[in-house]
PDB file of C-alpha atoms in Angstrom:
ATOM      1  CA  UNK P  10       0.000   0.000   0.000  1.00 43.00           C
ATOM      2  CA  UNK P  11       1.546   3.359  -0.987  1.00 49.00           C
ATOM      3  CA  UNK P  12       2.335   5.838   1.753  1.00 54.00           C
ATOM      4  CA  UNK P  13       0.064   8.840   1.881  1.00 83.00           C
ATOM      5  CA  UNK P  14       2.764  11.215   3.135  1.00 87.00           C
ATOM      6  CA  UNK P  15       6.381  11.873   2.221  1.00 90.00           C
ATOM      7  CA  UNK P  16       9.318  10.736   4.321  1.00 91.00           C
ATOM      8  CA  UNK P  17      12.090  12.866   5.775  1.00 92.00           C
ATOM      9  CA  UNK P  18      14.597  10.701   3.862  1.00 91.00           C
ATOM     10  CA  UNK P  19      12.894  11.526   0.546  1.00 92.00           C
ATOM     11  CA  UNK P  20      12.737  15.242   1.350  1.00 94.00           C
ATOM     12  CA  UNK P  21      16.413  15.259   2.328  1.00 92.00           C
ATOM     13  CA  UNK P  22      17.230  14.391  -1.317  1.00 91.00           C
ATOM     14  CA  UNK P  23      15.705  17.707  -2.461  1.00 93.00           C
ATOM     15  CA  UNK P  24      18.565  20.238  -2.412  1.00 92.00           C
ATOM     16  CA  UNK P  25      16.296  23.095  -1.276  1.00 92.00           C
ATOM     17  CA  UNK P  26      15.186  21.115   1.795  1.00 94.00           C
ATOM     18  CA  UNK P  27      18.380  19.192   2.607  1.00 91.00           C
ATOM     19  CA  UNK P  28      19.629  21.854   5.032  1.00 89.00           C
ATOM     20  CA  UNK P  29      16.564  21.686   7.256  1.00 93.00           C
ATOM     21  CA  UNK P  30      17.034  20.113  10.712  1.00 93.00           C
ATOM     22  CA  UNK P  31      15.847  16.499  10.970  1.00 91.00           C
ATOM     23  CA  UNK P  32      12.909  17.316  13.237  1.00 94.00           C
ATOM     24  CA  UNK P  33      11.721  20.024  10.835  1.00 94.00           C
ATOM     25  CA  UNK P  34      12.045  17.656   7.860  1.00 94.00           C
ATOM     26  CA  UNK P  35       9.996  15.035   9.724  1.00 94.00           C
ATOM     27  CA  UNK P  36       7.236  17.576  10.464  1.00 95.00           C
ATOM     28  CA  UNK P  37       7.237  18.786   6.864  1.00 96.00           C
ATOM     29  CA  UNK P  38       7.107  15.184   5.592  1.00 95.00           C
ATOM     30  CA  UNK P  39       3.948  14.553   7.621  1.00 95.00           C
ATOM     31  CA  UNK P  40       2.376  17.685   6.096  1.00 95.00           C
ATOM     32  CA  UNK P  41       3.154  16.585   2.522  1.00 96.00           C
ATOM     33  CA  UNK P  42       0.750  14.465   0.502  1.00 95.00           C
ATOM     34  CA  UNK P  43       2.363  11.810  -1.704  1.00 95.00           C
ATOM     35  CA  UNK P  44       0.851  11.232  -5.148  1.00 95.00           C
ATOM     36  CA  UNK P  45       1.553   8.752  -7.952  1.00 96.00           C
ATOM     37  CA  UNK P  46       1.011  10.425 -11.316  1.00 96.00           C
ATOM     38  CA  UNK P  47       0.308   8.793 -14.685  1.00 98.00           C
ATOM     39  CA  UNK P  48       1.937  10.108 -17.886  1.00 98.00           C
ATOM     40  CA  UNK P  49      -0.042  13.002 -19.353  1.00 97.00           C
ATOM     41  CA  UNK P  50      -1.493  14.080 -15.996  1.00 97.00           C
ATOM     42  CA  UNK P  51      -1.501  17.866 -15.526  1.00 97.00           C
ATOM     43  CA  UNK P  52      -0.482  18.775 -11.963  1.00 97.00           C
ATOM     44  CA  UNK P  53      -0.762  22.556 -12.267  1.00 96.00           C
ATOM     45  CA  UNK P  54      -2.094  24.711 -15.083  1.00 96.00           C
ATOM     46  CA  UNK P  55      -0.747  28.130 -16.055  1.00 95.00           C
ATOM     47  CA  UNK P  56      -3.099  30.881 -14.878  1.00 95.00           C
ATOM     48  CA  UNK P  57      -4.789  28.799 -12.167  1.00 96.00           C
ATOM     49  CA  UNK P  58      -4.586  29.897  -8.527  1.00 94.00           C
ATOM     50  CA  UNK P  59      -1.574  28.483  -6.723  1.00 93.00           C
ATOM     51  CA  UNK P  60      -2.425  26.519  -3.611  1.00 93.00           C
ATOM     52  CA  UNK P  61       0.273  23.803  -3.323  1.00 96.00           C
ATOM     53  CA  UNK P  62       4.069  23.415  -3.418  1.00 97.00           C
ATOM     54  CA  UNK P  63       5.458  20.255  -5.066  1.00 97.00           C
ATOM     55  CA  UNK P  64       8.651  18.196  -4.976  1.00 97.00           C
ATOM     56  CA  UNK P  65       9.514  15.484  -7.501  1.00 97.00           C
ATOM     57  CA  UNK P  66      10.563  12.076  -6.100  1.00 96.00           C
ATOM     58  CA  UNK P  67      10.613  10.053  -9.342  1.00 97.00           C
ATOM     59  CA  UNK P  68       9.813  10.373 -13.022  1.00 98.00           C
ATOM     60  CA  UNK P  69      10.013  13.355 -15.363  1.00 98.00           C
ATOM     61  CA  UNK P  70       7.623  16.301 -15.633  1.00 98.00           C
ATOM     62  CA  UNK P  71       7.314  18.859 -18.443  1.00 96.00           C
ATOM     63  CA  UNK P  72       7.070  22.571 -17.686  1.00 95.00           C
ATOM     64  CA  UNK P  73       5.507  24.713 -20.407  1.00 93.00           C
ATOM     65  CA  UNK P  74       4.493  28.358 -20.639  1.00 89.00           C
ATOM     66  CA  UNK P  75       2.172  29.940 -23.186  1.00 86.00           C
ATOM     67  CA  UNK P  76       3.976  32.260 -25.551  1.00 78.00           C
ATOM     68  CA  UNK P  77       7.293  30.668 -24.652  1.00 79.00           C
ATOM     69  CA  UNK P  78       8.696  28.071 -27.060  1.00 69.00           C
ATOM     70  CA  UNK P  79      10.329  24.927 -25.701  1.00 67.00           C
ATOM     71  CA  UNK P  80       9.767  23.356 -22.347  1.00 72.00           C
ATOM     72  CA  UNK P  81      11.830  22.508 -19.322  1.00 92.00           C
ATOM     73  CA  UNK P  82      11.982  19.108 -17.687  1.00 96.00           C
ATOM     74  CA  UNK P  83      11.767  18.511 -13.948  1.00 97.00           C
ATOM     75  CA  UNK P  84      13.514  15.448 -12.508  1.00 97.00           C
ATOM     76  CA  UNK P  85      13.776  13.828  -9.066  1.00 97.00           C
ATOM     77  CA  UNK P  86      14.979  16.386  -6.530  1.00 95.00           C
ATOM     78  CA  UNK P  87      13.377  19.318  -8.364  1.00 96.00           C
ATOM     79  CA  UNK P  88      10.464  21.354  -7.007  1.00 96.00           C
ATOM     80  CA  UNK P  89       7.794  23.682  -8.374  1.00 96.00           C
ATOM     81  CA  UNK P  90       4.864  25.816  -7.296  1.00 94.00           C
ATOM     82  CA  UNK P  91       6.826  28.196  -5.091  1.00 94.00           C
ATOM     83  CA  UNK P  92       6.352  31.288  -7.276  1.00 91.00           C
ATOM     84  CA  UNK P  93       2.546  31.312  -7.056  1.00 93.00           C
ATOM     85  CA  UNK P  94       2.604  30.710  -3.296  1.00 93.00           C
ATOM     86  CA  UNK P  95       5.432  33.090  -2.425  1.00 91.00           C
ATOM     87  CA  UNK P  96       4.196  35.935  -4.611  1.00 91.00           C
ATOM     88  CA  UNK P  97       0.427  35.403  -4.304  1.00 91.00           C
ATOM     89  CA  UNK P  98      -0.037  35.201  -8.054  1.00 93.00           C
ATOM     90  CA  UNK P  99      -1.546  32.676 -10.511  1.00 95.00           C
ATOM     91  CA  UNK P 100       0.526  29.707 -11.706  1.00 95.00           C
ATOM     92  CA  UNK P 101       3.249  30.840 -14.104  1.00 92.00           C
ATOM     93  CA  UNK P 102       3.455  27.540 -16.024  1.00 94.00           C
ATOM     94  CA  UNK P 103       1.711  24.248 -16.725  1.00 95.00           C
ATOM     95  CA  UNK P 104       3.407  21.147 -15.303  1.00 97.00           C
ATOM     96  CA  UNK P 105       2.478  17.689 -16.580  1.00 97.00           C
ATOM     97  CA  UNK P 106       3.935  14.204 -16.249  1.00 98.00           C
ATOM     98  CA  UNK P 107       6.014  12.864 -19.143  1.00 97.00           C
ATOM     99  CA  UNK P 108       6.598   9.491 -17.470  1.00 98.00           C
ATOM    100  CA  UNK P 109       4.994   7.780 -14.477  1.00 98.00           C
ATOM    101  CA  UNK P 110       6.026   9.967 -11.557  1.00 98.00           C
ATOM    102  CA  UNK P 111       5.799  10.321  -7.796  1.00 97.00           C
ATOM    103  CA  UNK P 112       5.443  13.792  -6.305  1.00 97.00           C
ATOM    104  CA  UNK P 113       4.644  15.151  -2.879  1.00 97.00           C
ATOM    105  CA  UNK P 114       2.915  18.431  -2.189  1.00 97.00           C
ATOM    106  CA  UNK P 115       1.960  20.626   0.717  1.00 97.00           C
ATOM    107  CA  UNK P 116      -0.644  23.329   1.171  1.00 95.00           C
ATOM    108  CA  UNK P 117      -0.035  27.042   1.649  1.00 94.00           C
ATOM    109  CA  UNK P 118       0.013  26.771   5.453  1.00 95.00           C
ATOM    110  CA  UNK P 119       2.837  24.192   5.459  1.00 96.00           C
ATOM    111  CA  UNK P 120       4.647  26.116   2.709  1.00 95.00           C
ATOM    112  CA  UNK P 121       4.527  29.317   4.769  1.00 94.00           C
ATOM    113  CA  UNK P 122       5.765  27.549   7.912  1.00 95.00           C
ATOM    114  CA  UNK P 123       8.535  25.355   6.506  1.00 94.00           C
ATOM    115  CA  UNK P 124       9.531  26.421   2.996  1.00 93.00           C
ATOM    116  CA  UNK P 125       8.950  30.161   2.530  1.00 90.00           C
ATOM    117  CA  UNK P 126      11.763  31.007   5.004  1.00 91.00           C
ATOM    118  CA  UNK P 127      14.218  29.120   2.756  1.00 88.00           C
ATOM    119  CA  UNK P 128      13.607  31.673  -0.010  1.00 82.00           C
ATOM    120  CA  UNK P 129      13.990  34.719   2.230  1.00 74.00           C
ATOM    121  CA  UNK P 130      17.280  33.805   3.907  1.00 55.00           C
ATOM    122  CA  UNK P 131      20.255  35.816   2.676  1.00 56.00           C
ATOM    123  CA  UNK P 132      22.669  33.890   0.485  1.00 52.00           C
ATOM    124  CA  UNK P 133      25.581  32.635   2.584  1.00 49.00           C
ATOM    125  CA  UNK P 134      28.088  32.654  -0.285  1.00 48.00           C
TER     126      UNK P 134
END
């Protein structure tokens, strides 16, 4: 039976989240909903309201934007959905599965508590 939430071990493989303390990762993992996605499934659509933040555990996802040629590919360890949540704006791209994939996502409340601070910290380099 597939797990319904992410694990701290899985989240630790996402570069953005790897620096979080273990206890914080464990709490975030419990707040994240795990989802198996079939090829062709659209996870977010450009222009829709943004209400979730996603990380990619397996598979490949296509990112496309209207009026912009080409498309980017998201792979395990990548994330998306932060722009709409952080800036309070509609989705900036459509993301769909190219291959079978596993993603995990959290709602705005968990994003604000655990992830938003990662984008506002000054760069240490």
